[in-house]
Amino acid sequence: MNNKTKALLNEQIAREFEAGYMYLDLAAKCDIKGLKGVAHWYRLQAEEEKEHAMIIYNYLLDEGKDVVLSSLHMPVHDVTELKDIFKEALQHELYITETINNIYDNAYDDCDYRTMHFLDWFVNEQEEEERNARANLELLELAGSCGCGMLRLDETMGERK
Ligand code: OFO
């Protein structure tokens, strides 16, 4: 693994924690609106992001590389409407996909097959992350503006295990 890949993986640890931080923020925004199910969905997502960060953290250590933790930035903007919250989540996942692809490019250029193999999991995961974020937007579209629809959406998202 070259130094650039090592630095990018270290930065990605922060990106994943930031994603978790963002989802916690979105959870709070939904909770305060009474959307407890959506808040639950985002809380679980925040946990998942922490796991993603730890997968990279452990990979670096397993490879005998230094883990260098950096400051976290709050990635979320000032959103209050549920549609904007869902869009924000999708935009963020698209951004995370770009960052993963960028590390992959670097590993590819360096013929770092082990890191490419390691990153394959993240490439697949990002496909799922984007799909989930789009599915939430579709659910919102289906719910429409009536209270019953929103209640159903909240129940559905609250069932996430
Ligand atoms: Fe770590 O997948 Fe979302 O951001």
PDB file of C-alpha atoms and ligand atoms in Angstrom:
ATOM      1  CA  MET A   1       0.000   0.000   0.000  1.00  0.00           C
ATOM      2  CA  ASN A   2       1.501   3.353  -0.974  1.00  0.00           C
ATOM      3  CA  ASN A   3       1.420   6.463   1.211  1.00  0.00           C
ATOM      4  CA  LYS A   4      -1.340   8.097  -0.819  1.00  0.00           C
ATOM      5  CA  THR A   5      -3.650   5.091  -0.377  1.00  0.00           C
ATOM      6  CA  LYS A   6      -2.817   5.007   3.313  1.00  0.00           C
ATOM      7  CA  ALA A   7      -3.688   8.701   3.644  1.00  0.00           C
ATOM      8  CA  LEU A   8      -6.928   8.273   1.680  1.00  0.00           C
ATOM      9  CA  LEU A   9      -7.992   5.320   3.818  1.00  0.00           C
ATOM     10  CA  ASN A  10      -7.285   7.334   6.938  1.00  0.00           C
ATOM     11  CA  GLU A  11      -9.365  10.199   5.555  1.00  0.00           C
ATOM     12  CA  GLN A  12     -12.133   7.721   4.734  1.00  0.00           C
ATOM     13  CA  ILE A  13     -12.336   6.730   8.398  1.00  0.00           C
ATOM     14  CA  ALA A  14     -13.304  10.346   9.124  1.00  0.00           C
ATOM     15  CA  ARG A  15     -15.724  10.411   6.156  1.00  0.00           C
ATOM     16  CA  GLU A  16     -17.538   7.348   7.529  1.00  0.00           C
ATOM     17  CA  PHE A  17     -17.745   8.786  11.042  1.00  0.00           C
ATOM     18  CA  GLU A  18     -18.985  12.053   9.516  1.00  0.00           C
ATOM     19  CA  ALA A  19     -21.691  10.125   7.685  1.00  0.00           C
ATOM     20  CA  GLY A  20     -22.694   8.593  11.022  1.00  0.00           C
ATOM     21  CA  TYR A  21     -22.673  12.040  12.582  1.00  0.00           C
ATOM     22  CA  MET A  22     -24.888  13.324   9.773  1.00  0.00           C
ATOM     23  CA  TYR A  23     -27.362  10.445  10.207  1.00  0.00           C
ATOM     24  CA  LEU A  24     -27.546  11.127  13.932  1.00  0.00           C
ATOM     25  CA  ASP A  25     -28.343  14.732  13.100  1.00  0.00           C
ATOM     26  CA  LEU A  26     -31.051  13.655  10.641  1.00  0.00           C
ATOM     27  CA  ALA A  27     -32.431  11.266  13.286  1.00  0.00           C
ATOM     28  CA  ALA A  28     -32.775  14.132  15.747  1.00  0.00           C
ATOM     29  CA  LYS A  29     -34.452  16.335  13.123  1.00  0.00           C
ATOM     30  CA  CYS A  30     -36.994  13.568  12.419  1.00  0.00           C
ATOM     31  CA  ASP A  31     -37.517  12.650  16.063  1.00  0.00           C
ATOM     32  CA  ILE A  32     -38.443  16.210  16.953  1.00  0.00           C
ATOM     33  CA  LYS A  33     -41.055  16.167  14.183  1.00  0.00           C
ATOM     34  CA  GLY A  34     -42.635  13.080  15.771  1.00  0.00           C
ATOM     35  CA  LEU A  35     -41.308  10.808  13.030  1.00  0.00           C
ATOM     36  CA  LYS A  36     -39.946   8.234  15.467  1.00  0.00           C
ATOM     37  CA  GLY A  37     -39.758   5.470  12.860  1.00  0.00           C
ATOM     38  CA  VAL A  38     -37.660   7.545  10.482  1.00  0.00           C
ATOM     39  CA  ALA A  39     -35.478   8.606  13.411  1.00  0.00           C
ATOM     40  CA  HIS A  40     -34.984   4.930  14.300  1.00  0.00           C
ATOM     41  CA  TRP A  41     -33.952   4.194  10.691  1.00  0.00           C
ATOM     42  CA  TYR A  42     -31.338   6.958  10.787  1.00  0.00           C
ATOM     43  CA  ARG A  43     -30.043   5.929  14.197  1.00  0.00           C
ATOM     44  CA  LEU A  44     -29.390   2.431  12.868  1.00  0.00           C
ATOM     45  CA  GLN A  45     -27.733   3.934   9.812  1.00  0.00           C
ATOM     46  CA  ALA A  46     -25.461   5.965  12.077  1.00  0.00           C
ATOM     47  CA  GLU A  47     -24.384   2.711  13.763  1.00  0.00           C
ATOM     48  CA  GLU A  48     -23.677   1.179  10.380  1.00  0.00           C
ATOM     49  CA  GLU A  49     -21.442   4.088   9.435  1.00  0.00           C
ATOM     50  CA  LYS A  50     -19.431   3.611  12.596  1.00  0.00           C
ATOM     51  CA  GLU A  51     -18.964  -0.041  11.584  1.00  0.00           C
ATOM     52  CA  HIS A  52     -17.761   1.072   8.140  1.00  0.00           C
ATOM     53  CA  ALA A  53     -15.189   3.355   9.750  1.00  0.00           C
ATOM     54  CA  MET A  54     -14.000   0.509  11.968  1.00  0.00           C
ATOM     55  CA  ILE A  55     -13.616  -1.877   9.010  1.00  0.00           C
ATOM     56  CA  ILE A  56     -11.123   0.568   7.473  1.00  0.00           C
ATOM     57  CA  TYR A  57      -9.468   1.246  10.842  1.00  0.00           C
ATOM     58  CA  ASN A  58      -8.923  -2.499  11.324  1.00  0.00           C
ATOM     59  CA  TYR A  59      -7.714  -2.994   7.766  1.00  0.00           C
ATOM     60  CA  LEU A  60      -5.012  -0.364   8.200  1.00  0.00           C
ATOM     61  CA  LEU A  61      -3.867  -1.948  11.450  1.00  0.00           C
ATOM     62  CA  ASP A  62      -3.922  -5.443   9.933  1.00  0.00           C
ATOM     63  CA  GLU A  63      -1.680  -4.114   7.173  1.00  0.00           C
ATOM     64  CA  GLY A  64       0.711  -2.677   9.766  1.00  0.00           C
ATOM     65  CA  LYS A  65      -0.157   0.910   8.820  1.00  0.00           C
ATOM     66  CA  ASP A  66      -0.654   3.853  11.152  1.00  0.00           C
ATOM     67  CA  VAL A  67      -4.180   4.963  11.911  1.00  0.00           C
ATOM     68  CA  VAL A  68      -4.308   8.755  11.941  1.00  0.00           C
ATOM     69  CA  LEU A  69      -7.638  10.110  13.102  1.00  0.00           C
ATOM     70  CA  SER A  70      -8.584  13.595  11.980  1.00  0.00           C
ATOM     71  CA  SER A  71     -11.176  16.189  12.952  1.00  0.00           C
ATOM     72  CA  LEU A  72     -14.734  15.607  11.869  1.00  0.00           C
ATOM     73  CA  HIS A  73     -16.747  18.140   9.908  1.00  0.00           C
ATOM     74  CA  MET A  74     -20.486  18.376  10.191  1.00  0.00           C
ATOM     75  CA  PRO A  75     -21.610  17.444   6.683  1.00  0.00           C
ATOM     76  CA  VAL A  76     -25.296  18.295   6.974  1.00  0.00           C
ATOM     77  CA  HIS A  77     -26.861  21.515   5.796  1.00  0.00           C
ATOM     78  CA  ASP A  78     -29.784  23.281   7.308  1.00  0.00           C
ATOM     79  CA  VAL A  79     -32.666  21.036   6.274  1.00  0.00           C
ATOM     80  CA  THR A  80     -36.020  20.675   7.975  1.00  0.00           C
ATOM     81  CA  GLU A  81     -38.448  19.284   5.382  1.00  0.00           C
ATOM     82  CA  LEU A  82     -38.501  15.481   5.204  1.00  0.00           C
ATOM     83  CA  LYS A  83     -38.006  15.546   1.447  1.00  0.00           C
ATOM     84  CA  ASP A  84     -34.870  17.668   1.873  1.00  0.00           C
ATOM     85  CA  ILE A  85     -33.653  15.363   4.647  1.00  0.00           C
ATOM     86  CA  PHE A  86     -34.012  12.353   2.359  1.00  0.00           C
ATOM     87  CA  LYS A  87     -32.346  14.203  -0.514  1.00  0.00           C
ATOM     88  CA  GLU A  88     -29.499  15.227   1.745  1.00  0.00           C
ATOM     89  CA  ALA A  89     -28.939  11.586   2.707  1.00  0.00           C
ATOM     90  CA  LEU A  90     -28.862  10.527  -0.962  1.00  0.00           C
ATOM     91  CA  GLN A  91     -26.459  13.329  -1.897  1.00  0.00           C
ATOM     92  CA  HIS A  92     -24.182  12.300   0.919  1.00  0.00           C
ATOM     93  CA  GLU A  93     -24.147   8.667  -0.167  1.00  0.00           C
ATOM     94  CA  LEU A  94     -23.274   9.745  -3.733  1.00  0.00           C
ATOM     95  CA  TYR A  95     -20.402  11.736  -2.289  1.00  0.00           C
ATOM     96  CA  ILE A  96     -19.210   8.741  -0.234  1.00  0.00           C
ATOM     97  CA  THR A  97     -19.331   6.604  -3.383  1.00  0.00           C
ATOM     98  CA  GLU A  98     -17.018   9.120  -5.073  1.00  0.00           C
ATOM     99  CA  THR A  99     -14.560   8.998  -2.203  1.00  0.00           C
ATOM    100  CA  ILE A 100     -14.493   5.176  -2.274  1.00  0.00           C
ATOM    101  CA  ASN A 101     -13.995   5.215  -6.054  1.00  0.00           C
ATOM    102  CA  ASN A 102     -11.149   7.672  -5.634  1.00  0.00           C
ATOM    103  CA  ILE A 103      -9.335   5.347  -3.221  1.00  0.00           C
ATOM    104  CA  TYR A 104      -9.987   2.469  -5.617  1.00  0.00           C
ATOM    105  CA  ASP A 105      -8.466   4.461  -8.497  1.00  0.00           C
ATOM    106  CA  ASN A 106      -5.388   5.077  -6.433  1.00  0.00           C
ATOM    107  CA  ALA A 107      -5.034   1.425  -5.428  1.00  0.00           C
ATOM    108  CA  TYR A 108      -5.562   0.405  -9.056  1.00  0.00           C
ATOM    109  CA  ASP A 109      -2.825   2.743 -10.319  1.00  0.00           C
ATOM    110  CA  ASP A 110      -0.492   1.267  -7.704  1.00  0.00           C
ATOM    111  CA  CYS A 111      -1.445  -2.366  -8.553  1.00  0.00           C
ATOM    112  CA  ASP A 112      -2.425  -2.682  -4.878  1.00  0.00           C
ATOM    113  CA  TYR A 113      -4.596  -5.768  -5.413  1.00  0.00           C
ATOM    114  CA  ARG A 114      -5.191  -6.414  -1.731  1.00  0.00           C
ATOM    115  CA  THR A 115      -6.625  -2.960  -1.127  1.00  0.00           C
ATOM    116  CA  MET A 116      -8.728  -3.249  -4.284  1.00  0.00           C
ATOM    117  CA  HIS A 117     -10.080  -6.544  -2.994  1.00  0.00           C
ATOM    118  CA  PHE A 118     -10.737  -4.931   0.393  1.00  0.00           C
ATOM    119  CA  LEU A 119     -12.556  -2.021  -1.260  1.00  0.00           C
ATOM    120  CA  ASP A 120     -14.832  -4.316  -3.273  1.00  0.00           C
ATOM    121  CA  TRP A 121     -17.000  -4.678  -0.185  1.00  0.00           C
ATOM    122  CA  PHE A 122     -17.405  -0.886  -0.018  1.00  0.00           C
ATOM    123  CA  VAL A 123     -18.188  -0.644  -3.732  1.00  0.00           C
ATOM    124  CA  ASN A 124     -21.070  -3.090  -3.244  1.00  0.00           C
ATOM    125  CA  GLU A 125     -22.118  -1.452  -0.007  1.00  0.00           C
ATOM    126  CA  GLN A 126     -22.372   1.948  -1.695  1.00  0.00           C
ATOM    127  CA  GLU A 127     -24.690   0.480  -4.301  1.00  0.00           C
ATOM    128  CA  GLU A 128     -26.954  -0.633  -1.446  1.00  0.00           C
ATOM    129  CA  GLU A 129     -26.623   2.671   0.408  1.00  0.00           C
ATOM    130  CA  GLU A 130     -27.661   4.677  -2.643  1.00  0.00           C
ATOM    131  CA  ARG A 131     -30.523   2.263  -3.349  1.00  0.00           C
ATOM    132  CA  ASN A 132     -31.825   2.614   0.214  1.00  0.00           C
ATOM    133  CA  ALA A 133     -31.652   6.404   0.071  1.00  0.00           C
ATOM    134  CA  ARG A 134     -33.568   6.395  -3.233  1.00  0.00           C
ATOM    135  CA  ALA A 135     -36.117   3.949  -1.823  1.00  0.00           C
ATOM    136  CA  ASN A 136     -36.812   6.351   1.050  1.00  0.00           C
ATOM    137  CA  LEU A 137     -37.494   9.146  -1.433  1.00  0.00           C
ATOM    138  CA  GLU A 138     -39.817   6.851  -3.400  1.00  0.00           C
ATOM    139  CA  LEU A 139     -41.640   5.932  -0.200  1.00  0.00           C
ATOM    140  CA  LEU A 140     -42.148   9.608   0.537  1.00  0.00           C
ATOM    141  CA  GLU A 141     -43.517  10.123  -2.952  1.00  0.00           C
ATOM    142  CA  LEU A 142     -45.993   7.287  -2.368  1.00  0.00           C
ATOM    143  CA  ALA A 143     -46.984   8.645   1.043  1.00  0.00           C
ATOM    144  CA  GLY A 144     -48.021  11.938  -0.545  1.00  0.00           C
ATOM    145  CA  SER A 145     -49.014  14.762   1.733  1.00  0.00           C
ATOM    146  CA  CYS A 146     -51.774  13.058   3.720  1.00  0.00           C
ATOM    147  CA  GLY A 147     -51.277  12.175   7.384  1.00  0.00           C
ATOM    148  CA  CYS A 148     -52.119   8.500   6.799  1.00  0.00           C
ATOM    149  CA  GLY A 149     -49.391   8.187   4.199  1.00  0.00           C
ATOM    150  CA  MET A 150     -46.822   9.755   6.496  1.00  0.00           C
ATOM    151  CA  LEU A 151     -47.891   7.496   9.353  1.00  0.00           C
ATOM    152  CA  ARG A 152     -47.448   4.450   7.140  1.00  0.00           C
ATOM    153  CA  LEU A 153     -44.033   5.663   5.981  1.00  0.00           C
ATOM    154  CA  ASP A 154     -42.968   6.224   9.570  1.00  0.00           C
ATOM    155  CA  GLU A 155     -44.159   2.745  10.568  1.00  0.00           C
ATOM    156  CA  THR A 156     -42.388   1.139   7.630  1.00  0.00           C
ATOM    157  CA  MET A 157     -39.074   2.841   8.341  1.00  0.00           C
ATOM    158  CA  GLY A 158     -39.468   2.070  12.034  1.00  0.00           C
ATOM    159  CA  GLU A 159     -39.427  -1.655  11.202  1.00  0.00           C
ATOM    160  CA  ARG A 160     -35.796  -1.550  10.113  1.00  0.00           C
ATOM    161  CA  LYS A 161     -33.777  -4.168  12.014  1.00  0.00           C
TER     162      LYS A 161
HETATM  163 FE1  OFO B   1     -20.593   4.165   4.798  1.00  0.00          FE
HETATM  164  O1  OFO B   1     -22.009   4.026   3.681  1.00  0.00           O
HETATM  165 FE2  OFO B   1     -23.197   5.372   3.980  1.00  0.00          FE
HETATM  166  O2  OFO B   1     -22.096   6.745   3.914  1.00  0.00           O
END
